[in-house]
Structure formats: structure tokens, C-alpha cells
Short mmCIF file of C-alpha atoms in Angstrom, two decimals:
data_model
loop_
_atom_site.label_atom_id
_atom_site.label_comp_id
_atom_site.label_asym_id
_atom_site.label_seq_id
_atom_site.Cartn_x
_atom_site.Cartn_y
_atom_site.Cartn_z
CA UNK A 1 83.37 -0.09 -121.44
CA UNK A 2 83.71 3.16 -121.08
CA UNK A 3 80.69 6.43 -121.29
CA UNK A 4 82.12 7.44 -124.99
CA UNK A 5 82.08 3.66 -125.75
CA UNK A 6 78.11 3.15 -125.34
CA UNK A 7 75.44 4.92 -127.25
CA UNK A 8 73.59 7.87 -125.39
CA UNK A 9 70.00 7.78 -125.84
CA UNK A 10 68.80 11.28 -124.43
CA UNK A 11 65.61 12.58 -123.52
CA UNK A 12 64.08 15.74 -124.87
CA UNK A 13 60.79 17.16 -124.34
CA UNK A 14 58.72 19.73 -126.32
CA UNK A 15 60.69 22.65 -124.45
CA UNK A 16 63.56 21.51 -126.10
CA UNK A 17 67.20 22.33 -125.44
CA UNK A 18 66.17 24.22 -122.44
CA UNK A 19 64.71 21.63 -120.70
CA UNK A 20 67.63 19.47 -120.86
CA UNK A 21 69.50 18.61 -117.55
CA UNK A 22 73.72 19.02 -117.75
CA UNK A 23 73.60 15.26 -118.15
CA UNK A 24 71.75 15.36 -121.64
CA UNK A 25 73.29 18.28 -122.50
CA UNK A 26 76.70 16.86 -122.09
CA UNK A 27 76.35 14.22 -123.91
CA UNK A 28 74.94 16.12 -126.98
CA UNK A 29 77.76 18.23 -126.84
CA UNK A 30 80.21 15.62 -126.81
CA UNK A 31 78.70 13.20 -129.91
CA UNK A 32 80.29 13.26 -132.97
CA UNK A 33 77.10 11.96 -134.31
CA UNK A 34 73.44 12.34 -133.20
CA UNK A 35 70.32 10.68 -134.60
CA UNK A 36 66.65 11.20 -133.88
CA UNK A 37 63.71 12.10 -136.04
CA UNK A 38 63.91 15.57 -137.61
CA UNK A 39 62.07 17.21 -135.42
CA UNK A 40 64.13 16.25 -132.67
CA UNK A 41 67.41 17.37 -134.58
CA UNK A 42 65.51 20.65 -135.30
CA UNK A 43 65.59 21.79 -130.91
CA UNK A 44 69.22 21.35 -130.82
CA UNK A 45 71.04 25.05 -130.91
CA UNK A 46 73.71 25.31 -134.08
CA UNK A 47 76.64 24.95 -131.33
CA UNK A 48 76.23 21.74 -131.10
CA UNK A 49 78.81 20.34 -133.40
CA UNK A 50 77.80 16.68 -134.36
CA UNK A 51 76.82 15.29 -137.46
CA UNK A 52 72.54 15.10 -137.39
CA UNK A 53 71.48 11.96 -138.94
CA UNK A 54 67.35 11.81 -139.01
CA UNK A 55 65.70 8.69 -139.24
CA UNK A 56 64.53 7.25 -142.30
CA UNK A 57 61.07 5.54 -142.97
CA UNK A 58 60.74 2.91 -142.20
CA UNK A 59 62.84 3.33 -139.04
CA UNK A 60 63.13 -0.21 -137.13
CA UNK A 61 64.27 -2.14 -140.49
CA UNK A 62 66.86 0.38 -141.12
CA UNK A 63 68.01 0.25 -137.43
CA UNK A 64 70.86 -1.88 -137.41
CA UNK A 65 72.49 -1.28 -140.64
CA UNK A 66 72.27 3.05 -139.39
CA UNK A 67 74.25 2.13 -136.13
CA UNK A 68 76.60 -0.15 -137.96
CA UNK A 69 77.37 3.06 -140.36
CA UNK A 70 78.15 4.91 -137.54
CA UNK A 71 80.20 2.21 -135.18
CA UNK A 72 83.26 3.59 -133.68
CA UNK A 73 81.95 7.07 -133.53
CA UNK A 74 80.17 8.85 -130.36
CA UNK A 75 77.09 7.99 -130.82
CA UNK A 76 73.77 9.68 -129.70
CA UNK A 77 70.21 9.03 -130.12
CA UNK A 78 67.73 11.75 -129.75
CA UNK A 79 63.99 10.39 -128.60
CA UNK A 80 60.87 12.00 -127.05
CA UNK A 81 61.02 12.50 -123.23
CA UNK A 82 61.80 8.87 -121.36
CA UNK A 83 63.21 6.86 -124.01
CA UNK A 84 62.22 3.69 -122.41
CA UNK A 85 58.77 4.49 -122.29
CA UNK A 86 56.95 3.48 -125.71
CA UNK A 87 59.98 4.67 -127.23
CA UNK A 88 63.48 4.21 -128.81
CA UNK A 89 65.51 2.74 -125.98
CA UNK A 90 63.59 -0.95 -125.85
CA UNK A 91 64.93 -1.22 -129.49
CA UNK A 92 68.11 -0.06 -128.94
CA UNK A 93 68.81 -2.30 -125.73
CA UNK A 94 67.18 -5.61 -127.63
CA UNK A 95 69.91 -4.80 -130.87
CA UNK A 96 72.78 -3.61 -128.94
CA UNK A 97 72.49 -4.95 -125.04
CA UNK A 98 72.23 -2.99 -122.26
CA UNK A 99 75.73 -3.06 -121.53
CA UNK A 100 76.10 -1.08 -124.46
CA UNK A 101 73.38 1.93 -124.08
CA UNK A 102 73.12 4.52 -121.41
CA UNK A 103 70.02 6.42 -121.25
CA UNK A 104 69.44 9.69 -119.88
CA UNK A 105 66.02 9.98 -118.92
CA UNK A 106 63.68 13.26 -119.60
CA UNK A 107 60.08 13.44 -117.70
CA UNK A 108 57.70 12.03 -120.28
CA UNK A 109 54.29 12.72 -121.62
CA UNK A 110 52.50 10.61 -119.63
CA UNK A 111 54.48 11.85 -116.58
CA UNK A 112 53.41 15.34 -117.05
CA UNK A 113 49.32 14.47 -119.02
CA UNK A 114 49.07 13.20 -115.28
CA UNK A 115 50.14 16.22 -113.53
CA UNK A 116 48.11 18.16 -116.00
CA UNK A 117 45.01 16.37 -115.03
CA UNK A 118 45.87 15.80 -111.56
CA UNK A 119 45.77 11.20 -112.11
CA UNK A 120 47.73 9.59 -110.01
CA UNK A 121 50.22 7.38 -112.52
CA UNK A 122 49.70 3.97 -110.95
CA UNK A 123 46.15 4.25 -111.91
CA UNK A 124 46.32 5.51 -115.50
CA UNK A 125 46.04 3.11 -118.17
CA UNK A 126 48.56 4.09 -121.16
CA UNK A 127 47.97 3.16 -125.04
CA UNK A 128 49.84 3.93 -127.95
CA UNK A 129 48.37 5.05 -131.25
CA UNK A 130 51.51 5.44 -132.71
CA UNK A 131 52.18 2.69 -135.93
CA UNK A 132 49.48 0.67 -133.86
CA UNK A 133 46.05 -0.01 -134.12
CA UNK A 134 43.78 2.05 -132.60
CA UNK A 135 41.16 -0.20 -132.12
CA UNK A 136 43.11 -1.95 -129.13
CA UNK A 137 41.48 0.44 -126.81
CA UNK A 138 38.24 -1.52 -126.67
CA UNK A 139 39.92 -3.39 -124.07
CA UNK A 140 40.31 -1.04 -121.93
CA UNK A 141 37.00 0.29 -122.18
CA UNK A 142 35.01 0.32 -118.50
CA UNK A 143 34.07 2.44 -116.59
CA UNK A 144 35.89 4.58 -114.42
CA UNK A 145 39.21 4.03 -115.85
CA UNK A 146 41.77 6.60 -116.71
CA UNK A 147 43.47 5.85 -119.95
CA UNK A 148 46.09 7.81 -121.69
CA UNK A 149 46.26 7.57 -125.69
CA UNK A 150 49.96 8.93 -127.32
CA UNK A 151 48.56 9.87 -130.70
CA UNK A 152 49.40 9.04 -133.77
CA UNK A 153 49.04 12.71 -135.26
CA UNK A 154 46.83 15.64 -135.28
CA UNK A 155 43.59 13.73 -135.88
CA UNK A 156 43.82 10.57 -133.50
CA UNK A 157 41.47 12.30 -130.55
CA UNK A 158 38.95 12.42 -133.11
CA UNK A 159 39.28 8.54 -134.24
CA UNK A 160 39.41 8.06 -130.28
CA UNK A 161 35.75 9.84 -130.20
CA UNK A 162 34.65 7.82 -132.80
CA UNK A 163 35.53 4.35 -131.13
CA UNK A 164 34.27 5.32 -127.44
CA UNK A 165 31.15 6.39 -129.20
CA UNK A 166 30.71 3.31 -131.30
CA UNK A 167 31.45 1.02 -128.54
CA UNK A 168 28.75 2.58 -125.83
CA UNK A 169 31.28 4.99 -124.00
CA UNK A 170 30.15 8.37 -125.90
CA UNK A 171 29.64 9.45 -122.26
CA UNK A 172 33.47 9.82 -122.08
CA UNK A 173 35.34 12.69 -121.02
CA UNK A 174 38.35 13.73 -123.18
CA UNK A 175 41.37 16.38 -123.35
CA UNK A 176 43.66 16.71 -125.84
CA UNK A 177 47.10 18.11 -124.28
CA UNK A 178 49.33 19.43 -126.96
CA UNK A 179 52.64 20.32 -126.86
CA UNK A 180 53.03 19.19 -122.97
CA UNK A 181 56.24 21.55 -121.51
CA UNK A 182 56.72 24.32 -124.22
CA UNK A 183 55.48 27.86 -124.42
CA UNK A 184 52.69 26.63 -127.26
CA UNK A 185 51.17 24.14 -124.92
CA UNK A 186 47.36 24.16 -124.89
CA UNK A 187 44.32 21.94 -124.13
CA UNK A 188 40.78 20.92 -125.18
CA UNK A 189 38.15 19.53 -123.23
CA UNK A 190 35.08 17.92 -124.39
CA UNK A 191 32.91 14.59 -124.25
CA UNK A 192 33.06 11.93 -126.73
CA UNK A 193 29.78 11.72 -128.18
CA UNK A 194 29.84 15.75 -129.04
CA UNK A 195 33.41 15.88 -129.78
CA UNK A 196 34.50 18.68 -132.46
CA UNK A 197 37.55 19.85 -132.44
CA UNK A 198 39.64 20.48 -135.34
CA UNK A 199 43.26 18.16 -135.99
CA UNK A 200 45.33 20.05 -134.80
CA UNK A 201 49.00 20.05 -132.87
CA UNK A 202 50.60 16.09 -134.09
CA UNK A 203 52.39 16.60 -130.46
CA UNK A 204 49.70 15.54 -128.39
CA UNK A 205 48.21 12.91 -125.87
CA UNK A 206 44.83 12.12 -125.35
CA UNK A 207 43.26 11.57 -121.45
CA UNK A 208 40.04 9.80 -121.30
CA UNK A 209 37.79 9.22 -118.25
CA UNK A 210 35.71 6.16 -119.30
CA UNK A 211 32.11 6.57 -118.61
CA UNK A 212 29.19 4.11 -120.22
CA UNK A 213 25.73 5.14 -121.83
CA UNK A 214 22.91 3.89 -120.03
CA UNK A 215 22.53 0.07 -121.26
CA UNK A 216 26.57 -0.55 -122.12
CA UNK A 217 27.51 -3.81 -121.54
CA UNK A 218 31.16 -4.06 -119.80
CA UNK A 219 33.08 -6.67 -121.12
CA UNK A 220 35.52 -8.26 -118.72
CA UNK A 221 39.08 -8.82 -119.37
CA UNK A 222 38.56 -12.49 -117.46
CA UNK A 223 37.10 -15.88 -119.61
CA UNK A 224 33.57 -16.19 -120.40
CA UNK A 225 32.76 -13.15 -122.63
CA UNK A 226 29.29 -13.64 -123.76
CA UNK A 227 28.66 -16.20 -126.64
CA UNK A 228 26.55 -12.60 -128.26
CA UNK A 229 30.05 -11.05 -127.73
CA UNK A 230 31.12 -13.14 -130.77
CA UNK A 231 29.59 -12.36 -134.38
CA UNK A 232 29.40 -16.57 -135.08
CA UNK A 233 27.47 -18.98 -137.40
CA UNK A 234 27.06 -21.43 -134.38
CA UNK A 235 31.18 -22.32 -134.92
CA UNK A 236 31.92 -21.04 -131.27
CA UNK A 237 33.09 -22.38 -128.12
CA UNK A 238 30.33 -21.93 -125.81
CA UNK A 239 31.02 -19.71 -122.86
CA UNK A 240 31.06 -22.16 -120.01
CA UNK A 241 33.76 -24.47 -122.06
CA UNK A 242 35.20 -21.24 -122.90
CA UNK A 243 35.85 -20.28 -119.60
CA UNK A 244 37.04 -23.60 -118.52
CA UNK A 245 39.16 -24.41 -121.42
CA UNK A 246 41.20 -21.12 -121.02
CA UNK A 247 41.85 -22.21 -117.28
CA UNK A 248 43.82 -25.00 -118.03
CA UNK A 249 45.50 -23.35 -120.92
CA UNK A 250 46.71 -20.56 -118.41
CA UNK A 251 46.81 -17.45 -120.39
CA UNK A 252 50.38 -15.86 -118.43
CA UNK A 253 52.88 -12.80 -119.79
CA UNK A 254 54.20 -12.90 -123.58
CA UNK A 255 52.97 -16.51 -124.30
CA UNK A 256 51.73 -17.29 -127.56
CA UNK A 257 48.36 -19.52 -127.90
CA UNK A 258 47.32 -21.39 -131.19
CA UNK A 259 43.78 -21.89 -131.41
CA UNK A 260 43.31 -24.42 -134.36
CA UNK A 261 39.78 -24.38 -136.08
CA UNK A 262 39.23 -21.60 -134.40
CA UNK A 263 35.86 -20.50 -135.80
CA UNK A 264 34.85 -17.32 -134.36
CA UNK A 265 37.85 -16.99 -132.94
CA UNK A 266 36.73 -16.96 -128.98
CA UNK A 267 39.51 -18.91 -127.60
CA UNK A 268 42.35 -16.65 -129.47
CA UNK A 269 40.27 -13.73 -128.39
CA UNK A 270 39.89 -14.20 -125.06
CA UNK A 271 43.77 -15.44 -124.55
CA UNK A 272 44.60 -11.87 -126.13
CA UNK A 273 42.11 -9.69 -123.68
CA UNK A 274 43.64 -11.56 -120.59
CA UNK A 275 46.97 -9.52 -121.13
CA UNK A 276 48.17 -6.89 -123.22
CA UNK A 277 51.78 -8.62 -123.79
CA UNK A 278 50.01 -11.99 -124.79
CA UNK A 279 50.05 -13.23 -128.69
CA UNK A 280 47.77 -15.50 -130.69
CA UNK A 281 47.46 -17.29 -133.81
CA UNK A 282 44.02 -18.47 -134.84
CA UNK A 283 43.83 -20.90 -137.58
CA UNK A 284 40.91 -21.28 -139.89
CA UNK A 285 40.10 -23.12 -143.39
CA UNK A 286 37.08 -21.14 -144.15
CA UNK A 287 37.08 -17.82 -145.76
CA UNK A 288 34.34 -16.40 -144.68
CA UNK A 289 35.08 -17.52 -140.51
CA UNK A 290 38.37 -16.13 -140.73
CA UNK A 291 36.77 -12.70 -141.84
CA UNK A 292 34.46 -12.62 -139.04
CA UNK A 293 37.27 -13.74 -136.31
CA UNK A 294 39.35 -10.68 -137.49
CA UNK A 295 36.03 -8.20 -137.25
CA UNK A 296 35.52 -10.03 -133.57
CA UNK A 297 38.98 -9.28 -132.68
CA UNK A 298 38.80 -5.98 -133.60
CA UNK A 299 35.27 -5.05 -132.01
CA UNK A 300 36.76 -6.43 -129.00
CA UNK A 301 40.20 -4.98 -129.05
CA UNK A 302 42.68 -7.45 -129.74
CA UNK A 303 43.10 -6.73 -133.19
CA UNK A 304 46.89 -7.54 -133.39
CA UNK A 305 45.76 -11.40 -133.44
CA UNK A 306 47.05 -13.21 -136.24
CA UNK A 307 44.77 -14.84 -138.86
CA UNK A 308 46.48 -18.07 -140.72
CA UNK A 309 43.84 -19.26 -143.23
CA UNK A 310 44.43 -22.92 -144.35
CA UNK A 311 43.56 -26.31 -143.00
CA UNK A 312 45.65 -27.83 -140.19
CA UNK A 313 48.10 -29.63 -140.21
CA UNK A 314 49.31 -28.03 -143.32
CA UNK A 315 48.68 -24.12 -142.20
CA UNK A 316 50.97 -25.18 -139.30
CA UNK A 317 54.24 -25.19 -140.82
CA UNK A 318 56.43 -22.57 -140.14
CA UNK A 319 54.42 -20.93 -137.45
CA UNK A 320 56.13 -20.06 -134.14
CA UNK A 321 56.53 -22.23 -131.33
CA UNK A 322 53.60 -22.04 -129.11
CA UNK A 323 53.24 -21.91 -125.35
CA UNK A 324 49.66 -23.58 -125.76
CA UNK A 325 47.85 -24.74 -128.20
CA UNK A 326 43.48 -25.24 -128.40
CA UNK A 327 42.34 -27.35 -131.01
CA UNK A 328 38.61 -26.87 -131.10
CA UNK A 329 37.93 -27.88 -134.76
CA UNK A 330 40.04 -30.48 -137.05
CA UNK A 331 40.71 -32.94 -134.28
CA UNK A 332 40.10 -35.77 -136.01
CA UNK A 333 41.27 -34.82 -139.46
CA UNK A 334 44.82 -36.64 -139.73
CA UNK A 335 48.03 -35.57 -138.26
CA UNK A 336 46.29 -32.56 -136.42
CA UNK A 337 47.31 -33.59 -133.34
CA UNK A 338 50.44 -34.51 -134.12
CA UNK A 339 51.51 -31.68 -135.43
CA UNK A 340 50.46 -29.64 -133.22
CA UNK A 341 52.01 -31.83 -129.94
CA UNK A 342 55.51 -31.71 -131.98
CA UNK A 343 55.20 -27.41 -132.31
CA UNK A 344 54.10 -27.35 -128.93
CA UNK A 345 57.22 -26.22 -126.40
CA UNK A 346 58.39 -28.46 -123.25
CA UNK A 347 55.88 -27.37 -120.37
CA UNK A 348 53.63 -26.01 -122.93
CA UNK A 349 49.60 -27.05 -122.20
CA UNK A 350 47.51 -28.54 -125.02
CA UNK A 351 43.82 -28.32 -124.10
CA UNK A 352 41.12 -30.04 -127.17
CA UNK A 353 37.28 -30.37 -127.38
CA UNK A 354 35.12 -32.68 -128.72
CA UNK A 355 31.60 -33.19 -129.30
CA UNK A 356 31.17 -36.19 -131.70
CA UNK A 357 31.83 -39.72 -130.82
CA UNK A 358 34.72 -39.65 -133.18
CA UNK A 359 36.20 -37.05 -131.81
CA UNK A 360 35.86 -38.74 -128.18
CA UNK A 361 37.98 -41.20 -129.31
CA UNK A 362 40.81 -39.57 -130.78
CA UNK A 363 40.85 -37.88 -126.88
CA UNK A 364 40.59 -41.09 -125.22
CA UNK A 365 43.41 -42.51 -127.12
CA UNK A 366 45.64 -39.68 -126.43
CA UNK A 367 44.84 -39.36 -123.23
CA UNK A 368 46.17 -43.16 -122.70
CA UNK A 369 49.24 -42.21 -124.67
CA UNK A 370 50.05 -38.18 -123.01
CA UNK A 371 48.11 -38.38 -119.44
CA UNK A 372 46.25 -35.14 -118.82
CA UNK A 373 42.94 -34.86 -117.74
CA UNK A 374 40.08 -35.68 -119.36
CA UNK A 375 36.27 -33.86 -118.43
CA UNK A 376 33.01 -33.76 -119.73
CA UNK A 377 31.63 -30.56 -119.93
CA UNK A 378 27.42 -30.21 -119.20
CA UNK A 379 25.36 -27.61 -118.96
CA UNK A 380 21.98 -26.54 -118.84
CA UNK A 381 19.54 -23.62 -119.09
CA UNK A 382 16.53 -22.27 -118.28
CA UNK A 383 14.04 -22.22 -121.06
CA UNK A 384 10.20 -21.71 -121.90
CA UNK A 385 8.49 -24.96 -121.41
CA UNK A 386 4.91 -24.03 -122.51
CA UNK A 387 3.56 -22.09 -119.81
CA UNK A 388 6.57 -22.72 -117.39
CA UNK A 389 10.03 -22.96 -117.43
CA UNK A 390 12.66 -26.25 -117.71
CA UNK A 391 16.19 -26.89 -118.24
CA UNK A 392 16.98 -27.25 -121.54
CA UNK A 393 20.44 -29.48 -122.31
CA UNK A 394 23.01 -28.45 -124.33
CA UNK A 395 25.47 -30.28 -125.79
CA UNK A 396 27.97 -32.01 -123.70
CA UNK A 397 31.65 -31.19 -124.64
CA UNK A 398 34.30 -33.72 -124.05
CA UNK A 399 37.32 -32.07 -122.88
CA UNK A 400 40.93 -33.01 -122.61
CA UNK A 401 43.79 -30.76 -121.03
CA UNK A 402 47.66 -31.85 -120.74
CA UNK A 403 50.90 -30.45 -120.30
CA UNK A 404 53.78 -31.55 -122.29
CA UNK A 405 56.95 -32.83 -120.34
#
């Protein structure tokens, strides 16, 4: 395949056509067709001679039907600084191959917030604001951590303000670095909590240095968030067979988890805060639980989990293949299990609780069908016993954990 064969996905940053190395220039220059959003289009000089196609809204639906318009032509896509960096290359490569793109790369945002702040890159944490939700920054909320936010528009450093306040981190620093690399680039400093400024430039990137008000409480990205973590009406996976449970299902890169009956949603919750590139689906019957697990998901900044509300097995159909599945409610309603061992991929790991007799002996009877392990789960705490103290019981959890072959 040759260079006029593939579609050139260029760089540009805010300086526009000037910044440009020969490479992206060339390759402009050369297209008989170049698309990018219009703001893009609007840096490129009136000698370039291509046809400028700007994207429509919404652009990923529209995607492959736009380069199928345009096959056979010299194709080139316009996108903002590295184009595999939160941005239009990823999309391109998944719909065309990589065979079929070549990229030429421009120093991003995040490239030079960092040199404006003076971060070294392999610490920085970087978000996206842009056609996502926000509120997946309370993840990455402790202290002492360097996070970059690519806004949405002119107003996201204020919404950014608003969550580190609301979430105990008011103590924050912030800049907002507008229009990084051309002549109109400018700054503002200020902390969270007394944050003012104006909306202003849309071409901007937040940088936060996380700091915590006296009496925050740091939420770990490991198992075993607080049980008081989760807003609950006693439907929740207590934090010690929390913690245990999501050890055996073995949270890893881009796996998806069902968590049937999920309740509060702990299990789903605290699959999603062990990795950024994990997905869940947490299953619920009840109206009013599935409300509260999508508040807890947001408050603790996984709100891209996915709600199904309907009673297993029947609000399983058609759902994706998991990688693991935790059934924590349902078990011994019929065909719950059975459902859910049939979605469940080779290799995947099933991991179920019980705490009623009944539900004991759907375990025990699987186990002696599937294997796996089976443990029971008891703990105790410390609790007022009149003028002293004692160990107070609570209720043991029967739990069983298997892979699938």
C-alpha cells in the first residue's frame, strides 16, 4: 500500500499552519480531500487546494459512511495535536486498520500543560471532559496527584471547582491553560474552593494539584471501600466479603463484571475504581436500589457503570458476554445461575454469596457439579458491652468462587 493509498491523520496545534513540520504540511498539500472539525479547517492557508469536509454532529456514527464517500480519493484527517492521544486516530485505526492510516504526530496538550507547569509526564494523571462525564474524576481524587482535565468548553474548570470542592479537595490548586502554542495563549491560577474565573477560551486544559481539607477521607482505588462509602438500605456487601470476593473475581484490563442483585452496587463499583479501562453491568429489580447504585457510582467516580433494572434471569438476555460475573442477590430464584454460567466466557470467574440456608445449598450443589472453592466468611467487631467492650458477630457469608473451563 502505498503513502497516497492510506489516510493521513495530521496533527495541528493552536499555532496552526505554522507549527506544522514539512511532514504534515506535505501531506495537506497533497489531499484532494481533508476533514476535521471546522475549526481545524479554518488554520489551513487558502493555498491549500483540497476539498474541506467538517465533521458533522454526531461525529463517530457518521464516521464510516463520511470515509466511504470519500474512498479512492487522498484522504486527510485534520485532529488536535497527537491524534492518538484522546483523539481521532484510535477511531480511525479500529474502522480502517492500521495498515491503512498513517499518522503524523503534533506535540499535544498534555505534552506542552506539562512543560507549562514544569510535571514530569509519567506522573500526571490525564482525564477527558470531552463527551464524558465529568464526575469520573472522583477517582482520581488524593492527594498529591497531578491530574490533567481536557475540557469540554469554556466553563469545565469551573464544574472541575465545583466537584474538588464537593468531594473534600477545595484545597486544590488549579490553572486553566488556554490556547497552549499560539500568540493568544494565557493562564489562570487559583484554588478550588475560591475559584472565580469567568468561561472563557473553549481551547483549554485544566492542571490540578490535589490537596485534601483537613478531615477528607481518601478513598483507595484497591477493594474494601468503606461500607459508609455506599449510600445503602442494609442491601450491601460488607467490606471484608467485599474485599475478598473481588480477589477471586480478579478485576484485570478491559474486562467486563456483572454484578447480579447488586444492591448498592459495591461489587460493580469497586470492579470499575480498580481500573479506568474496566466495564460493569449491575443488575437490580428494585427501583429505588438502582437509583441509589447510579448516585454511588457517581459520588465515587465510576459513573460510566451500566444500570440494567429487571429481575435476573430475565434482565440477562442480550447483555454482553462477561469476563466475571458476582451474584450477590437472586441466587436462589430459578435459572439465575444458569444463566448466568451459560453468558459467562471460557476462563471467565463466577464468584456468589450466600447468607441463608437456602442459599447454602444452591452453592453446595454447584460446587459438587463446577469445583471451585467454597469459604465461609466470619467476622467480628468491637462493640460497647455495657461498661466494656466485646466482639460482636456478624453474619457469616458463605462464599463460593470458580472459574469456568
Amino acid at each position: 500500500m502505498t503513502p497516497d493509498e492510506r489516510v493521513a491523520v495530521v496533527g495541528i496545534g493552536a499555532d496552526g499552519w505554522a507549527g506544522l513540520g514539512d511532514s504534515g504540511r506535505d501531506a495537506l498539500q497533497h489531499a484532494q480531500v481533508i476533514l476535521g472539525g471546522q475549526r481545524h479547517l479554518d488554520l489551513l492557508p487558502a493555498a491549500v487546494p483540497a476539498q474541506r469536509v467538517p465533521w458533522p454532529t454526531p461525529l463517530l456514527p457518521a464516521l464510516p459512511d463520511l470515509l466511504s464517500a470519500h474512498a479512492g480519493q487522498r484522504t486527510c484527517v485534520l485532529a488536535s495535536g497527537d491524534p492518538m492521544w484522546f483523539g481521532i486516530g484510535s477511531h480511525l485505526v479500529r474502522l480502517l486498520g492500521a495498515e491503512r492510516i498513517r499518522v503524523v504526530t503534533h506535540p499535544s496538550s498534555i505534552v506542552l500543560a506539562c512543560a507549562r507547569m514544569g510535571w514530569p509526564m509519567e506522573q500526571v494523571t490525564v482525564r477527558s471532559a470531552v463527551a464524558r462525564d465529568l464526575d469520573a474524576i472522583r477517582r482520581d481524587l488524593v492527594p498529591g496527584r497531578l491530574l490533567l482535565v481536557l475540557s469540554q468548553d469554556g466553563a469545565t474548570h469551573a464544574a472541575v471547582a465545583r466537584i474538588l470542592t464537593d468531594a473534600g479537595y477545595g484545597a486544590s490548586e488549579m490553572s486553566v491553560l488556554a490556547a497552549l502554542g499560539a500568540d493568544r495563549e494565557h493562564r489562570v491560577d487559583g484554588c478550588a474552593q475560591e475559584w472565580a474565573a469567568e468561561p472563557g477560551d473553549p481551547l483549554n486544559i485544566v492542571a490540578v494539584r490535589v490537596a485534601a481539607a483537613p478531615g477528607t477521607r481518601v478513598l483507595p482505588p484497591v477493594p474494601g471501600l468503606p461500607d459508609d462509602a455506599f449510600d445503602h438500605d442494609g442491601a450491601l456487601t460488607k467490606r471484608e466479603a467485599r474485599a475478598l470476593a473481588l480477589s477471586r473475581l480478579g478485576p484485570a484490563a478491559g474486562e467486563l463484571v456483572w454484578d447480579i442483585g447488586a444492591g448498592s452496587g459495591s461489587i460493580a463499583i469497586e470492579w470499575l475504581r480498580s481500573d479506568p479501562t474496566t466495564s460493569a453491568i449491575a443488575v437490580e429489580s428494585r427501583d429505588d436500589r438502582a437509583d441509589r447504585i447510579t448516585a454511588n457510582a457517581r459520588s465515587l467516580g465510576v459513573p460510566q457503570l451500566r444500570v440494567v433494572r429487571g429481575r435476573a434471569p430475565d434482565a440477562l438476555a442480550g447483555l454482553p458476554e462477561p469476563d466475571a460475573v458476582f451474584i450477590g442477590g437472586g441466587l436462589t430464584a430459578p435459572g439465575v445461575f444458569g444463566a448466568a454460567w451459560a453468558a459467562l466466557r471460557s476462563g471467565g470467574r463466577l464468584v456468589a454469596h450466600a447468607v441463608t440456608l437456602q442459599g447454602e445449598r444452591v452453592l453446595a450443589d454447584q460446587a459438587a457439579r463446577h469445583g471451585g472453592d467454597l469459604t465461609r466468611i466470619s467476622v467480628e467487631r468491637v462493640t460497647p458491652l455495657g461498661s466494656f467492650t466485646g466482639w460482636q458477630p456478624a453474619r457469616p457469608v458463605v462464599q463460593w468462587a470458580v472459574s469456568k473451563p
